[in-house]
Every structure is written in structure tokens, then in C-alpha cells.
Amino acid sequence: MRNAKPFSFWHHYSHEQVEEGLKNFTLLEGVIWKNERNPDIAYVSIEGLKIDVIINSVQDQNRAFDRDKVVIELNDPDTWTRQERSSGISNLAPVETRLIDTLYKDE
């Protein structure tokens, strides 16, 4: 059995905060994709970005379900982890973030 640390989810932003953040690009909108094999990891696809954004914890997924349309806030790049490529060259992993709000289920 895992010794999970207790946590609480982040508060969702108000509609006005989300609208303002999307306008000034401090928040981004996309679709969340849950990892079936590892529930701690999810990815957000954002139109116009060539890479997916990774969310590395259930807490940072903030109650979103697979394929929900979500709003995210990027973490400070200094906190992003490095990831080894098969070529042996180390580079930054996809952007790490936390989910701010679930807009609606994208069907």
C-alpha cells in the first residue's frame, strides 16, 4: 500500500480571472489527456503548441477528467524537470503546470 501524503486540490479561479488570464496569456486553454498506466501523469494539448504540457501530479490535475477542456497556468521554468532523450542529450521536459479550471467536457 502506498503511503500517500494528504493534499487538497487547488481552488478554481473565478470566471473573470480565467477570462483575463486567457486574454493576457498567463493562462492557456487545452484538452487534458490522462495517462492510463500512471494516474499521476496527464498531458494537455494546446492548439498552436508543438509539444504537450505535462502535469506531474493528481493534485495539479485539479479534479479534471480525461478529455476535459481545461485552463492551465505554467509553473516557473526553473522548476521544470529534465528528461533524457534516446540520443543521450538532456533537454527540458514538456512544460510543467497546474490546472486552474475545467471549462467543460470536450465531446
XYZ file of N, CA and C in Angstrom:
321
model
N 0.836 -1.184 0.000
C 0.000 0.000 0.000
C 0.883 1.250 0.000
N 0.521 2.210 -0.797
C 1.287 3.446 -0.904
C 1.058 4.319 0.313
N 2.098 4.989 0.729
C 1.983 5.971 1.811
C 1.752 7.340 1.190
N 0.533 7.566 0.755
C 0.209 8.820 0.079
C 0.107 9.957 1.090
N 0.703 11.083 0.725
C 0.589 12.264 1.564
C -0.761 12.921 1.310
N -1.444 13.357 2.365
C -2.727 14.024 2.136
C -2.506 15.375 1.449
N -3.432 15.749 0.598
C -3.354 17.042 -0.072
C -4.771 17.544 -0.313
N -4.875 18.784 -0.652
C -6.161 19.326 -1.076
C -5.978 19.896 -2.471
N -7.057 19.913 -3.226
C -6.983 20.437 -4.580
C -6.900 21.954 -4.551
N -6.352 22.527 -5.635
C -6.274 23.976 -5.785
C -7.680 24.534 -5.964
N -7.881 25.761 -5.521
C -9.162 26.432 -5.763
C -9.237 26.810 -7.233
N -10.425 26.675 -7.803
C -10.608 27.114 -9.183
C -10.658 28.627 -9.222
N -10.190 29.209 -10.310
C -10.248 30.654 -10.498
C -11.681 31.074 -10.843
N -11.994 32.333 -10.603
C -13.307 32.854 -10.992
C -13.367 32.964 -12.513
N -14.569 33.063 -13.042
C -14.755 33.216 -14.478
C -13.990 34.446 -14.986
N -14.036 35.524 -14.213
C -13.353 36.761 -14.605
C -11.838 36.573 -14.631
N -11.282 35.855 -13.631
C -9.845 35.599 -13.590
C -9.407 34.752 -14.792
N -10.231 33.763 -15.146
C -9.916 32.911 -16.294
C -9.937 33.733 -17.577
N -10.987 34.528 -17.773
C -11.093 35.368 -18.974
C -9.881 36.298 -19.097
N -9.514 36.960 -18.000
C -8.383 37.893 -18.006
C -7.081 37.156 -18.295
N -6.881 35.999 -17.659
C -5.661 35.224 -17.868
C -5.519 34.714 -19.295
N -6.635 34.335 -19.914
C -6.588 33.892 -21.304
C -6.278 35.066 -22.239
N -6.805 36.238 -21.912
C -6.545 37.431 -22.736
C -5.080 37.848 -22.688
N -4.471 37.797 -21.486
C -3.083 38.272 -21.369
C -2.061 37.118 -21.415
N -2.521 35.926 -21.751
C -1.670 34.748 -21.975
C -0.924 34.265 -20.732
N -1.418 34.598 -19.530
C -0.855 34.000 -18.320
C -1.501 32.649 -18.054
N -2.647 32.391 -18.701
C -3.331 31.100 -18.644
C -3.502 30.590 -20.070
N -3.502 29.272 -20.226
C -3.664 28.648 -21.529
C -4.812 27.650 -21.491
N -5.500 27.501 -22.604
C -6.646 26.591 -22.708
C -6.260 25.395 -23.560
N -6.680 24.199 -23.129
C -6.378 22.998 -23.900
C -7.243 21.834 -23.462
N -6.901 20.650 -23.944
C -7.618 19.414 -23.617
C -6.662 18.513 -22.838
N -7.142 17.983 -21.707
C -6.309 17.124 -20.861
C -6.460 15.666 -21.281
N -5.332 14.977 -21.316
C -5.279 13.548 -21.653
C -4.625 12.829 -20.478
N -5.386 11.934 -19.833
C -4.874 11.190 -18.680
C -4.055 9.991 -19.135
N -3.003 9.682 -18.403
C -2.179 8.518 -18.665
C -2.865 7.311 -18.031
N -3.247 6.336 -18.853
C -3.971 5.159 -18.355
C -3.132 4.308 -17.414
N -1.827 4.274 -17.614
C -0.964 3.420 -16.805
C -0.435 4.098 -15.552
N -0.415 5.417 -15.551
C 0.108 6.153 -14.403
C -0.794 7.353 -14.131
N -1.699 7.251 -13.161
C -2.657 8.337 -12.910
C -2.023 9.631 -12.409
N -0.752 9.577 -12.003
C -0.074 10.797 -11.551
C 0.304 11.716 -12.713
N 0.271 11.199 -13.937
C 0.716 11.970 -15.092
C -0.441 12.204 -16.059
N -0.542 13.441 -16.526
C -1.504 13.802 -17.569
C -0.827 14.800 -18.500
N -1.373 14.944 -19.672
C -0.848 15.874 -20.664
C -1.964 16.802 -21.118
N -1.609 18.019 -21.458
C -2.583 18.965 -22.002
C -2.111 19.364 -23.389
N -2.992 19.166 -24.378
C -2.725 19.584 -25.750
C -3.292 20.979 -25.930
N -2.438 21.888 -26.397
C -2.843 23.275 -26.593
C -2.654 23.620 -28.061
N -3.726 24.101 -28.671
C -3.670 24.460 -30.084
C -2.562 25.494 -30.302
N -1.717 25.226 -31.294
C -0.641 26.145 -31.614
C 0.690 25.784 -30.984
N 0.696 24.897 -29.973
C 1.958 24.441 -29.374
C 2.366 23.119 -30.017
N 3.656 22.957 -30.279
C 4.147 21.732 -30.911
C 4.364 20.608 -29.904
N 4.410 20.952 -28.615
C 4.581 19.934 -27.577
C 3.378 19.953 -26.645
N 3.146 18.830 -26.004
C 2.114 18.767 -24.974
C 2.688 19.272 -23.660
N 1.827 19.747 -22.812
C 2.205 20.216 -21.486
C 1.958 19.060 -20.520
N 2.937 18.767 -19.664
C 2.806 17.652 -18.727
C 2.342 18.163 -17.362
N 1.468 17.378 -16.733
C 1.035 17.646 -15.358
C 1.436 16.421 -14.553
N 2.344 16.620 -13.599
C 3.003 15.507 -12.913
C 2.384 15.066 -11.598
N 1.179 15.487 -11.284
C 0.566 15.011 -10.039
C -0.948 15.070 -10.141
N -1.597 14.227 -9.371
C -3.062 14.228 -9.317
C -3.552 15.559 -8.753
N -2.844 16.083 -7.762
C -3.236 17.373 -7.179
C -3.227 18.464 -8.249
N -2.190 18.504 -9.070
C -2.102 19.531 -10.100
C -3.094 19.301 -11.245
N -3.639 18.092 -11.353
C -4.686 17.830 -12.346
C -6.034 18.402 -11.883
N -6.120 18.713 -10.617
C -7.213 19.505 -10.036
C -8.623 19.050 -10.421
N -8.889 17.762 -10.287
C -10.216 17.183 -10.476
C -10.655 17.021 -11.929
N -9.803 17.270 -12.883
C -10.180 17.149 -14.296
C -10.314 15.682 -14.690
N -11.209 15.422 -15.620
C -11.385 14.093 -16.194
C -10.722 14.064 -17.573
N -10.428 12.844 -18.041
C -9.819 12.673 -19.349
C -10.632 13.389 -20.425
N -9.961 14.151 -21.238
C -10.506 14.883 -22.383
C -11.375 16.076 -22.015
N -11.283 16.532 -20.775
C -11.940 17.789 -20.406
C -11.207 18.941 -21.072
N -11.936 19.994 -21.391
C -11.304 21.242 -21.822
C -10.934 21.981 -20.550
N -9.664 22.363 -20.423
C -9.149 22.910 -19.171
C -8.371 24.202 -19.413
N -8.142 24.937 -18.337
C -7.298 26.122 -18.340
C -6.137 25.828 -17.399
N -4.917 26.117 -17.864
C -3.732 25.830 -17.060
C -2.883 27.075 -16.872
N -2.087 27.034 -15.813
C -1.104 28.072 -15.530
C 0.254 27.387 -15.495
N 1.216 27.898 -16.239
C 2.540 27.275 -16.288
C 3.307 27.532 -15.004
N 4.013 26.511 -14.541
C 4.917 26.677 -13.404
C 6.152 27.450 -13.851
N 6.886 27.955 -12.896
C 8.149 28.640 -13.153
C 9.089 27.675 -13.876
N 9.677 28.071 -15.017
C 10.576 27.169 -15.756
C 11.736 26.625 -14.926
N 12.146 27.327 -13.875
C 13.224 26.825 -13.020
C 12.832 25.530 -12.312
N 11.531 25.239 -12.214
C 11.072 24.030 -11.533
C 10.846 22.862 -12.489
N 10.979 23.084 -13.793
C 10.740 22.011 -14.751
C 11.838 20.967 -14.653
N 11.460 19.715 -14.825
C 12.438 18.622 -14.755
C 13.117 18.432 -16.106
N 14.265 17.793 -16.059
C 14.992 17.473 -17.291
C 14.654 16.048 -17.682
N 14.718 15.774 -18.952
C 14.341 14.468 -19.473
C 15.406 14.003 -20.455
N 15.835 12.751 -20.312
C 16.858 12.214 -21.207
C 16.212 11.746 -22.511
N 16.825 12.106 -23.613
C 16.394 11.620 -24.918
C 17.188 10.371 -25.255
N 16.698 9.604 -26.217
C 17.404 8.389 -26.618
C 18.797 8.707 -27.166
N 18.992 9.924 -27.661
C 20.305 10.317 -28.175
C 21.298 10.599 -27.051
N 20.798 10.606 -25.792
C 21.660 10.879 -24.661
C 21.755 12.354 -24.334
N 21.143 13.198 -25.145
C 21.166 14.641 -24.908
C 20.038 14.986 -23.944
N 20.375 15.713 -22.912
C 19.384 16.108 -21.925
C 18.758 17.431 -22.333
N 17.446 17.503 -22.257
C 16.776 18.767 -22.544
C 15.592 18.920 -21.597
N 14.980 20.084 -21.605
C 13.839 20.288 -20.731
C 12.687 19.403 -21.171
N 12.019 18.839 -20.187
C 10.821 18.058 -20.457
C 9.722 19.020 -20.897
N 8.609 18.482 -21.409
C 7.492 19.366 -21.697
C 7.152 20.205 -20.465
N 6.626 21.365 -20.725
C 6.300 22.342 -19.691
C 5.491 21.702 -18.569
N 5.822 22.032 -17.322
C 5.047 21.542 -16.185
C 4.136 22.655 -15.691
N 2.997 22.248 -15.162
C 1.948 23.214 -14.881
C 1.005 22.714 -13.808
N 0.032 23.531 -13.474
C -1.088 23.071 -12.660
C -2.365 23.546 -13.314
N -3.400 22.747 -13.155
C -4.672 23.035 -13.794
C -5.449 24.034 -12.959
N -5.995 25.045 -13.603
C -6.714 26.113 -12.928
C -8.212 25.863 -12.909
N -8.762 25.411 -14.006
C -10.216 25.267 -14.095
C -10.559 24.261 -15.176
N -11.707 23.602 -15.022
C -12.249 22.740 -16.036
C -13.385 23.497 -16.707
N -13.268 23.719 -18.002
C -14.277 24.504 -18.699
C -15.494 23.646 -19.023
N -15.284 22.523 -19.695
C -16.355 21.583 -19.975
C -15.778 20.355 -20.627
N -16.588 19.289 -20.668
C -16.171 18.051 -21.297
C -16.162 18.263 -22.793
N -15.049 17.980 -23.451
C -14.936 18.135 -24.898
C -15.398 16.847 -25.551
N -16.591 16.875 -26.141
C -17.147 15.650 -26.719
C -17.171 15.690 -28.217
